[in-house]
Short mmCIF file of C-alpha atoms in Angstrom, two decimals:
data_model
loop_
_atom_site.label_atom_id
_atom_site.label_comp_id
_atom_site.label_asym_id
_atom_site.label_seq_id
_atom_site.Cartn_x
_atom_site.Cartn_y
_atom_site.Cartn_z
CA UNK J 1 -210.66 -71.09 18.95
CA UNK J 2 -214.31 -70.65 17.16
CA UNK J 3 -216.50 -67.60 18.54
CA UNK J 4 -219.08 -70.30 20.09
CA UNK J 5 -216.27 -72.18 22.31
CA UNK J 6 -214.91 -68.65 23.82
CA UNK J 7 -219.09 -67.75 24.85
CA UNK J 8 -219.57 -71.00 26.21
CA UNK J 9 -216.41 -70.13 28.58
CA UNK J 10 -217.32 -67.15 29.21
CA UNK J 11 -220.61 -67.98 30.28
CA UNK J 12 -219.51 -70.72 32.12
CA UNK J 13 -216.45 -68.24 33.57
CA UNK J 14 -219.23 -65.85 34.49
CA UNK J 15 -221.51 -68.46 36.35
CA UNK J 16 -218.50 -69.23 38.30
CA UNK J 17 -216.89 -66.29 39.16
CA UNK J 18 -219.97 -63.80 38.92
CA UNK J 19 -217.82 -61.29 37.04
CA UNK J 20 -218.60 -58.85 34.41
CA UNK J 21 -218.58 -60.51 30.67
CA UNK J 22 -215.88 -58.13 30.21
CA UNK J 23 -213.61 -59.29 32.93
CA UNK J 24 -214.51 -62.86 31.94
CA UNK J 25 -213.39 -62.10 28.19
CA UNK J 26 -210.21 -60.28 29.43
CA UNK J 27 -209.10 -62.76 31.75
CA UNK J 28 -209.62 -66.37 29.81
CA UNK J 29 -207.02 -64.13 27.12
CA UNK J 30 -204.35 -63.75 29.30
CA UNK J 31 -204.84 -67.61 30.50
CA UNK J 32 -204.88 -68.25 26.94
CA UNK J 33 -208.42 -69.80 26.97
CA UNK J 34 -208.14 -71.80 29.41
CA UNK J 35 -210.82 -71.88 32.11
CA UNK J 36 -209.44 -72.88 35.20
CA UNK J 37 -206.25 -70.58 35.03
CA UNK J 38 -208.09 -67.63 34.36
CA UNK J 39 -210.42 -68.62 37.78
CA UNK J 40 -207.66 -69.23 39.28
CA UNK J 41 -206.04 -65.92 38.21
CA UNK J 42 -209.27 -64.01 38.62
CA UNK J 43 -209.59 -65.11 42.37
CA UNK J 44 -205.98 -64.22 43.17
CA UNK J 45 -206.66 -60.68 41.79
CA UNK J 46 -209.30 -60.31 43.37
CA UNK J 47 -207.68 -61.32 46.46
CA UNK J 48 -205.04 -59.01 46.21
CA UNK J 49 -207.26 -56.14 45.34
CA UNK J 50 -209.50 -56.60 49.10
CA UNK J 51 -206.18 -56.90 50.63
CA UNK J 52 -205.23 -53.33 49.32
CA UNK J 53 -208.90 -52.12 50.22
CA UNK J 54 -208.56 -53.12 53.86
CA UNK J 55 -204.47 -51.44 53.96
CA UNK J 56 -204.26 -47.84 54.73
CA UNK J 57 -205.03 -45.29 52.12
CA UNK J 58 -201.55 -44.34 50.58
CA UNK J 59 -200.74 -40.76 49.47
CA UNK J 60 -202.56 -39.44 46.15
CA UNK J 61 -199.67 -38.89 43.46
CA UNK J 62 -199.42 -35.14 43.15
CA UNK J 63 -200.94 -34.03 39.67
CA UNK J 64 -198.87 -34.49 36.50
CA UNK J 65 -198.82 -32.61 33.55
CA UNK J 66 -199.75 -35.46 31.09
CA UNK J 67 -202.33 -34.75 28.80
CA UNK J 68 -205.96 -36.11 29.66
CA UNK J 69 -206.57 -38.23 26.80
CA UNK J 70 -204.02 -41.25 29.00
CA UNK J 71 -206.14 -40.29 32.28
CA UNK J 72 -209.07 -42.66 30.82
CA UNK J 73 -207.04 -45.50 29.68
CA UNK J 74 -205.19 -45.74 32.96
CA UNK J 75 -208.68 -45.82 35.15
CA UNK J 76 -209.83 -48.05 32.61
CA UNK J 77 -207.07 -50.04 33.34
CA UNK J 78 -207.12 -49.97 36.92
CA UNK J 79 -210.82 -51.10 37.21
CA UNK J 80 -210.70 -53.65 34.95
CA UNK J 81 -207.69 -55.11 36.03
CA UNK J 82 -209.10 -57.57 39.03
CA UNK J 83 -206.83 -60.53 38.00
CA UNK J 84 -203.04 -61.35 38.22
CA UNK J 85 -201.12 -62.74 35.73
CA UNK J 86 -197.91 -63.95 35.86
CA UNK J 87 -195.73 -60.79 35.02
CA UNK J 88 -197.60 -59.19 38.22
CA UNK J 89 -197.43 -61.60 40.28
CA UNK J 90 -193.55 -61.86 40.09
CA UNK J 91 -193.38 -58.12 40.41
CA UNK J 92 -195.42 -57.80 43.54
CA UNK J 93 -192.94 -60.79 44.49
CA UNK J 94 -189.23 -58.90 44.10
CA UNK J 95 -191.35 -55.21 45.44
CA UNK J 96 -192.51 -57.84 49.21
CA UNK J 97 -188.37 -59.07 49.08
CA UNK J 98 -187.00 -55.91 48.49
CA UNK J 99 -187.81 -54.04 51.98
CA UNK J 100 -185.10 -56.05 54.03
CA UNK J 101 -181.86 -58.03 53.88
CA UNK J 102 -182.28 -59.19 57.16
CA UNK J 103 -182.82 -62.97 58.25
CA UNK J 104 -186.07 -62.31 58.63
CA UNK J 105 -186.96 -61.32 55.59
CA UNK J 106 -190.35 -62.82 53.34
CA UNK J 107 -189.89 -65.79 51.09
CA UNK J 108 -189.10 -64.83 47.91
CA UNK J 109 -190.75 -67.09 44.78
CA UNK J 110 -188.85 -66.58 41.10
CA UNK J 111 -191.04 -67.69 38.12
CA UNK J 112 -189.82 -69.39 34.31
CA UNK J 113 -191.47 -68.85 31.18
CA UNK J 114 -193.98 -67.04 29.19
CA UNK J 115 -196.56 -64.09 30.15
CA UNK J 116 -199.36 -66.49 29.36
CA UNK J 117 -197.25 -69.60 31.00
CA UNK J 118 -194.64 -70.51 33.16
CA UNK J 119 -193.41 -72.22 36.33
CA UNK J 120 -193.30 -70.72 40.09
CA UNK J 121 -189.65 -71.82 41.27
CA UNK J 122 -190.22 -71.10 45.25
CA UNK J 123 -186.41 -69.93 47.12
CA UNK J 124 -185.46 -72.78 49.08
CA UNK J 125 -184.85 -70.96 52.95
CA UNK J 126 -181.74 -70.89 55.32
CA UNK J 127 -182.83 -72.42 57.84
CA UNK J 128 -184.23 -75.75 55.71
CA UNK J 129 -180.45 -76.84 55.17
CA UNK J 130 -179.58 -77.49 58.42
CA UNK J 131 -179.90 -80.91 60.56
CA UNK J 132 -182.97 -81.72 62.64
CA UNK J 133 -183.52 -79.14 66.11
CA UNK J 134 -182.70 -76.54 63.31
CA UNK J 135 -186.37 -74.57 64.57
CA UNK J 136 -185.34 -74.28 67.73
CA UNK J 137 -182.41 -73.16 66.87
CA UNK J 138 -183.99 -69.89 64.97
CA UNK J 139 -186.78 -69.89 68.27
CA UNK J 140 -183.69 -69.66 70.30
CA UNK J 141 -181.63 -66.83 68.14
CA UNK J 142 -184.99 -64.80 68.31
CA UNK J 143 -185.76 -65.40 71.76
CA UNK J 144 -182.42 -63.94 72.36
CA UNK J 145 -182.58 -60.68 70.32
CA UNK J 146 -185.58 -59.87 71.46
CA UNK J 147 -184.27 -59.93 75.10
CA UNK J 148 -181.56 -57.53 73.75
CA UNK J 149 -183.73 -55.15 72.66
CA UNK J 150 -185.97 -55.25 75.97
CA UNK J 151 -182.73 -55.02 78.22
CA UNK J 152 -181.73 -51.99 76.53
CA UNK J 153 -184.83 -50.45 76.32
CA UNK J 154 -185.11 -50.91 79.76
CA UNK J 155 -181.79 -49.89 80.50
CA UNK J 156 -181.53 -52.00 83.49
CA UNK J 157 -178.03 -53.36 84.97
CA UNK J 158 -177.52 -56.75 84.83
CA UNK J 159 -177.05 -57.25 88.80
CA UNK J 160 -179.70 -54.94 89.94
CA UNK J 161 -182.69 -56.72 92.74
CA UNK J 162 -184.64 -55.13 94.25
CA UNK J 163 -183.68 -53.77 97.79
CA UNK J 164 -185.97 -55.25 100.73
CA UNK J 165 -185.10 -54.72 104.75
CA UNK J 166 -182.53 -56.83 106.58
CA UNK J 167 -182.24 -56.54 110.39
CA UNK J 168 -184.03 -57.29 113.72
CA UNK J 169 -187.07 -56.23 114.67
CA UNK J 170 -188.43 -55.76 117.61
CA UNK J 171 -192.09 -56.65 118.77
CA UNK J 172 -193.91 -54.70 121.15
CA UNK J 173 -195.75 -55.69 124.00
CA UNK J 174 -197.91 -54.44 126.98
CA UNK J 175 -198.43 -54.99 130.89
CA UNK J 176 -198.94 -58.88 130.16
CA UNK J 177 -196.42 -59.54 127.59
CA UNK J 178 -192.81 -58.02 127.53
CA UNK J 179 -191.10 -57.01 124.56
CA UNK J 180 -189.22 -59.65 122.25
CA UNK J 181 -186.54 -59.22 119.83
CA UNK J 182 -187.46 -61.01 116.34
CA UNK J 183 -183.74 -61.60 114.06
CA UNK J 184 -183.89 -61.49 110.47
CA UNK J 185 -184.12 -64.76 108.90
CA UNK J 186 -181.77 -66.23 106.71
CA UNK J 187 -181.59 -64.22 103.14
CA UNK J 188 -182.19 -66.32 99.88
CA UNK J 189 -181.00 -63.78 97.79
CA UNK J 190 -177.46 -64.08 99.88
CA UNK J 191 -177.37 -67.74 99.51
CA UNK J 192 -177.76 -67.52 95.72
CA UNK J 193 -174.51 -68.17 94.19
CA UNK J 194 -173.95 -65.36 91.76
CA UNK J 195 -174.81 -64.94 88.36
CA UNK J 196 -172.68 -66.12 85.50
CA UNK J 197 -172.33 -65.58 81.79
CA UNK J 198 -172.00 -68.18 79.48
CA UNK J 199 -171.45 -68.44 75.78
CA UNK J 200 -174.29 -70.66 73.25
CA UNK J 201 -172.61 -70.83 69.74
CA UNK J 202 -174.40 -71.89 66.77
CA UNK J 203 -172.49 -74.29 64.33
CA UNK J 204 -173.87 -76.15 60.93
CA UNK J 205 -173.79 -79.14 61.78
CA UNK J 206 -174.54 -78.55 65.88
CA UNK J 207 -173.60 -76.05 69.14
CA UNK J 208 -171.27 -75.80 71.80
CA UNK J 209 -171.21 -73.89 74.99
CA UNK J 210 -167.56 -71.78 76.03
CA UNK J 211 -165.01 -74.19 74.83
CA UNK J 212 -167.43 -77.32 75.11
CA UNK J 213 -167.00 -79.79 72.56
CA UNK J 214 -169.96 -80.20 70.04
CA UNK J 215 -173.42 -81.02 70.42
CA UNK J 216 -174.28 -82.24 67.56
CA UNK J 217 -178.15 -81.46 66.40
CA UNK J 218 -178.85 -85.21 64.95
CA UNK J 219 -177.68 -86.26 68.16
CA UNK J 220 -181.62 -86.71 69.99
CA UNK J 221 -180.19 -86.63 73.64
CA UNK J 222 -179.01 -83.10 72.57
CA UNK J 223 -182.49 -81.65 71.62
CA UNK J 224 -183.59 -81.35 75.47
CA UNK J 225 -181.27 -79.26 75.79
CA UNK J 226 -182.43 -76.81 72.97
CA UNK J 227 -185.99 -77.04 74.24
CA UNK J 228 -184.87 -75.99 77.57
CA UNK J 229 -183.13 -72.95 76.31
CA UNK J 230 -185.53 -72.69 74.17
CA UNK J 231 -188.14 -71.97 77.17
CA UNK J 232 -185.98 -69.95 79.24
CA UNK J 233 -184.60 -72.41 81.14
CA UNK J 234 -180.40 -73.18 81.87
CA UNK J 235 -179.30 -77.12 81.52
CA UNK J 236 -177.80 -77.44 84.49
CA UNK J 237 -175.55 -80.13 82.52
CA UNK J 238 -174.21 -78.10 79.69
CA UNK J 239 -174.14 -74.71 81.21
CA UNK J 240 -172.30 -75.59 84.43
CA UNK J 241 -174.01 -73.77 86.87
CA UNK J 242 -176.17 -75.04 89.87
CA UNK J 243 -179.61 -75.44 90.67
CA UNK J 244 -181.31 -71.57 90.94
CA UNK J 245 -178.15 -70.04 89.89
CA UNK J 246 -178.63 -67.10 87.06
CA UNK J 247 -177.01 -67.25 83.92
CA UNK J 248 -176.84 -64.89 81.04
CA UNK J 249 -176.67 -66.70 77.74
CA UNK J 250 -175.07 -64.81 74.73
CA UNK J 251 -175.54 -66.46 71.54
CA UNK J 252 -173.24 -66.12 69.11
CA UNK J 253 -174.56 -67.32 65.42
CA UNK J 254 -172.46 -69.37 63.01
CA UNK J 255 -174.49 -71.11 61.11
CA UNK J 256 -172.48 -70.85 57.87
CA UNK J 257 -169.39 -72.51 58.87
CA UNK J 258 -168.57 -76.06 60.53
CA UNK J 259 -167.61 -76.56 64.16
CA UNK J 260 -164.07 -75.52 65.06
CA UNK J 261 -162.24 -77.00 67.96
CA UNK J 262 -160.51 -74.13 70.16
CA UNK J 263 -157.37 -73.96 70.41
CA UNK J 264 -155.12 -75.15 73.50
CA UNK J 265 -153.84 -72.68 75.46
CA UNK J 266 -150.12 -73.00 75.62
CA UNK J 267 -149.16 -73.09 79.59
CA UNK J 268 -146.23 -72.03 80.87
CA UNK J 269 -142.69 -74.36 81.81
CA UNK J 270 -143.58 -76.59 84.83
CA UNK J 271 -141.03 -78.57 86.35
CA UNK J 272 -137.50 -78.03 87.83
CA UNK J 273 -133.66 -76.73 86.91
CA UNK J 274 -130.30 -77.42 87.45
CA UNK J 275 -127.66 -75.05 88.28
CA UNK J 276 -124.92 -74.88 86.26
CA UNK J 277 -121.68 -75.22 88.25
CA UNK J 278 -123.28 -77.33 91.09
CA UNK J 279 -121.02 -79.71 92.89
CA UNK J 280 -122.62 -82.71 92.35
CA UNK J 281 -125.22 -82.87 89.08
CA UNK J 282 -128.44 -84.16 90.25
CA UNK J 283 -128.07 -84.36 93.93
CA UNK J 284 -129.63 -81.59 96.29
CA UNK J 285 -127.13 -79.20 97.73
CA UNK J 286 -126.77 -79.49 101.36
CA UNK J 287 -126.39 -75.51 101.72
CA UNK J 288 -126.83 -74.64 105.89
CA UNK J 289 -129.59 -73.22 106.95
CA UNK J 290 -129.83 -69.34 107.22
CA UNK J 291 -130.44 -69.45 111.04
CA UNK J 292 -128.43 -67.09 113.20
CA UNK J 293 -127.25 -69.74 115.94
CA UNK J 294 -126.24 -72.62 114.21
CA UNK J 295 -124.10 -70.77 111.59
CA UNK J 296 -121.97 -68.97 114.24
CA UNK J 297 -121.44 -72.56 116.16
CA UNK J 298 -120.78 -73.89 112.02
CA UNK J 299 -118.35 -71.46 111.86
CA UNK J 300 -116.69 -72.13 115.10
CA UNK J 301 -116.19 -75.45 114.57
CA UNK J 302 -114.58 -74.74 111.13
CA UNK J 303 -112.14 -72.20 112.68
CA UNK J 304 -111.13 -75.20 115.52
CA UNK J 305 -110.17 -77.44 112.52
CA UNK J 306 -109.04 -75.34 110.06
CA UNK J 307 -105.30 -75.54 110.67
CA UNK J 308 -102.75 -72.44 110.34
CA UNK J 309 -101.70 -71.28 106.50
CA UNK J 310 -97.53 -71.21 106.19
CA UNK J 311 -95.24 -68.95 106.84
CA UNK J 312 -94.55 -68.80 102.95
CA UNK J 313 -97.76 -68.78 101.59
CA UNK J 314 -97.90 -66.54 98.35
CA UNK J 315 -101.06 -68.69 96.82
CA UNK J 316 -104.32 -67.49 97.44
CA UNK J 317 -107.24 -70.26 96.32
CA UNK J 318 -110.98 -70.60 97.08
CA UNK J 319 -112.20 -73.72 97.90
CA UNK J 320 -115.81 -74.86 97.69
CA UNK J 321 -116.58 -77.93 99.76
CA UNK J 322 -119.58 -80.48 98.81
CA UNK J 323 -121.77 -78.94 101.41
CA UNK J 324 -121.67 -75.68 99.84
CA UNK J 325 -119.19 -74.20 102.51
CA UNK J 326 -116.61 -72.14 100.64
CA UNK J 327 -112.92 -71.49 102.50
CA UNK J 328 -110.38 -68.80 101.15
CA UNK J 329 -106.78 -69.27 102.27
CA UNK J 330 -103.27 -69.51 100.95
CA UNK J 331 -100.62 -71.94 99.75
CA UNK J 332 -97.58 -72.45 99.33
CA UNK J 333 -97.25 -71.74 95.45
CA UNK J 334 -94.54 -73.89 94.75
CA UNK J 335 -95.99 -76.42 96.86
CA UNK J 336 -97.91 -79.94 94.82
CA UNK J 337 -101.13 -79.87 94.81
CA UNK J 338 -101.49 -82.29 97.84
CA UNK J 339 -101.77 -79.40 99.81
CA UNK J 340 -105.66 -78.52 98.92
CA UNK J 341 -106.78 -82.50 99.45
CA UNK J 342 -105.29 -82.44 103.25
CA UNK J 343 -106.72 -78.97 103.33
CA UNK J 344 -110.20 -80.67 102.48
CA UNK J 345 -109.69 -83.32 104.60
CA UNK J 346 -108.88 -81.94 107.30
CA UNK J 347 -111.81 -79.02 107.86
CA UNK J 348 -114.30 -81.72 105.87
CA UNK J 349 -113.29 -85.25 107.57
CA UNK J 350 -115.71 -87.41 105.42
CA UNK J 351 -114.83 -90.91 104.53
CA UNK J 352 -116.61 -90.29 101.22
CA UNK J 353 -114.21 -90.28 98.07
CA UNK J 354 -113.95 -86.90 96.37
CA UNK J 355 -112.40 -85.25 93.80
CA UNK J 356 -111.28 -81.63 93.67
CA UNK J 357 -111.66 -80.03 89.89
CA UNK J 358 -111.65 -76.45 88.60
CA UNK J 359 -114.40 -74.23 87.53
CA UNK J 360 -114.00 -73.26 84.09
CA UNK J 361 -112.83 -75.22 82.06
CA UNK J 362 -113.74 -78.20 84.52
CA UNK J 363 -110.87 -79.82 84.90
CA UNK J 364 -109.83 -82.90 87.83
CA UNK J 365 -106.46 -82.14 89.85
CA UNK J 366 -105.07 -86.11 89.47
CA UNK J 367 -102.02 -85.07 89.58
CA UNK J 368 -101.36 -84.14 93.36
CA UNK J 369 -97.28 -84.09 92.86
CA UNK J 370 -97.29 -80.72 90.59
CA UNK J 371 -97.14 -77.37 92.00
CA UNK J 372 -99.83 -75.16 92.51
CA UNK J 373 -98.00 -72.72 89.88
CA UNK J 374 -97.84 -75.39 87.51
CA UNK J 375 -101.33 -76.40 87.51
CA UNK J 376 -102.17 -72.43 87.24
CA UNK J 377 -104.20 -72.66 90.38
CA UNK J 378 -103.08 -69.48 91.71
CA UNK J 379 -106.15 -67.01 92.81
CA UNK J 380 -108.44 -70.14 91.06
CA UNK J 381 -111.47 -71.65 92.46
CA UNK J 382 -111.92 -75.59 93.64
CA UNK J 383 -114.39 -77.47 93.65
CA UNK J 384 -114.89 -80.35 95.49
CA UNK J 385 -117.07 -82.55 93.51
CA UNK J 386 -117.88 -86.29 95.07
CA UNK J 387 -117.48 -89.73 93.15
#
């Protein structure tokens, strides 16, 4: 560029800007002679310079033993140097995003190119991928830490009120009026059902209270809800609690992963068993009562049928009726089997068919005309079992 083009931007760089010649010729070179960058430039220095004059003072760097012929240059430097260029500016970017890792941290801008040219590529934020109600969301996270940090700084439990005067009182009076007893009136705070926690997570692609299924954020009946949270308030509707009840909320933040369904609890066995051995599979067993009086007149009545054992008998077998009775006696071993159906019949006179079998192995008596030696029912157990 000719000597007469770079005056007549200086000039006019000058004019606009009402800086030195110098500064003008310094800072249309590092916008390459161009006039509105270097303005532009100028006026962002320059910005950033009154924002360090208004800061507080920072510590003076003790003294260094560098020789004094670099102390000019670098006060030179630093006088001169009221205008950013694009090497600066991305360092004064990474030293503003390099105090925190939190969420909260400042935007952070990256830049492409040149020193004399380039492109500002701004970091796209968090909290711009997610679905619409996405600020209340953050308002609500926020809200919620900073309640954290004021209940333990207060150090507060979470059920204390404070403590007023219940009882009856008692008004005085004089030679006109006598004395009257005033009782306490009914107690709010004793009518207010008690205060419950519940738990707000924080999905991707919505929230869910507890176990609640999701509420899904581009869902608009759902944002009331937020809003309401939002401002302190409980949805009486997803929080299930009732009108002027307290509730804690405890947010839990998940905003990196999809909603998960929880898992069903697994419950234990409901329903009913079988005994193995019973009489009669599937029918209730008509066991007697445990009371005192009717067993003994039971029992009577059993003896007054139950008819003599022989002379002979060398068998003993225990027999267990339908009705859960059970009758130990002996028989004639060498006597058929006959014996334990009359037996039966005769203490159990029911005009319902029967079968006796054994226990283990189960196993009918058909044959009544075999002995009792034979059929190895000899100190055995019958059953009675019904058809």
């Amino acid at each position: 560029m000719s000597t007469p083009d770079q005056s007549n931007k200086i000039a006019q760089f000058v004019q606009i800007t009402q800086a030195t010649p110098a500064e003008a010729s310094s800072a249309l070179s590092a916008a390459n002679w161009d006039l509105d960058s270097a303005v532009t430039l100028f006026f962002e220095g320059k910005g950033e310079l009154d924002n360090e004059q208004h800061e507080q003072p920072q510590a003076s760097a003790p003294v260094s033993s560098a020789s004094s012929s670099t102390a000019p240059s670098r006060s030179q430097s630093k006088s001169s140097k009221r205008f950013a260029t694009l090497s600066d500016l991305e360092h004064s970017s990474q030293a503003a995003g390099g105090h925190s890792d939190s969420d909260d941290e400042p935007e952070k801008n990256w830049f492409t190119g040149g020193e004399k040219s380039g492109l500002a590529v701004h970091k796209p934020n968090k909290r711009d991928v997610f679905a619409s109600g996405n600020k209340l969301v953050e308002d609500i996270i926020k809200r919620s830490q900073r309640q954290q940090q004021d209940d333990n700084s207060e150090g507060e439990s979470d059920g204390e009120e404070t403590s007023h005067f219940v009882g009856t009182g008692h008004r005085l009076g004089n030679h006109e009026v006598p004395s009257q007893a005033i009782s306490a009136g009914p107690s709010s705070s004793r009518d207010r059902p008690p205060r419950v926690t519940r738990t707000l997570t924080f999905w991707r692609n919505g929230f869910s209270v507890e176990d609640s299924p999701l509420y899904r954020y581009d869902d608009p009946s759902n944002i009331p809800h937020l809003k309401a949270i939002e401002q302190g308030k409980a949805p009486i509707s997803i929080l299930n609690v009732e009108y002027g009840q307290g509730v804690d909320v405890h947010v839990i933040r998940k905003l990196d992963e999809d909603y998960a369904a929880p898992k069903r609890k697994v419950g234990g066995f409901h329903g009913h068993g079988q005994r193995l051995g019973s009489p009669v599979p599937g029918e209730k067993s008509k066991s007697p009562t445990p009371v005192p009086e009717p067993a003994v007149s039971r029992s009577a009545a059993s003896e007054s049928n139950t008819p003599a054992e022989p002379e002979n008998a060398d068998a003993p077998v225990q027999i267990q009726l339908g009705d859960g009775s059970r009758h130990r006696r002996r028989f004639v071993g060498a006597g058929p089997v006959q014996q334990l159906y009359d037996f039966v019949d005769s203490v159990s006179p029911s005009q319902r068919a029967y079968t006796l079998q054994t226990t283990f192995p189960m196993k009918k008596l058909e044959d009544r005309d075999i002995s009792l030696k034979e059929a190895g029912l000899v100190g055995s157990v019958v059953i009675q079992r019904w058809d």
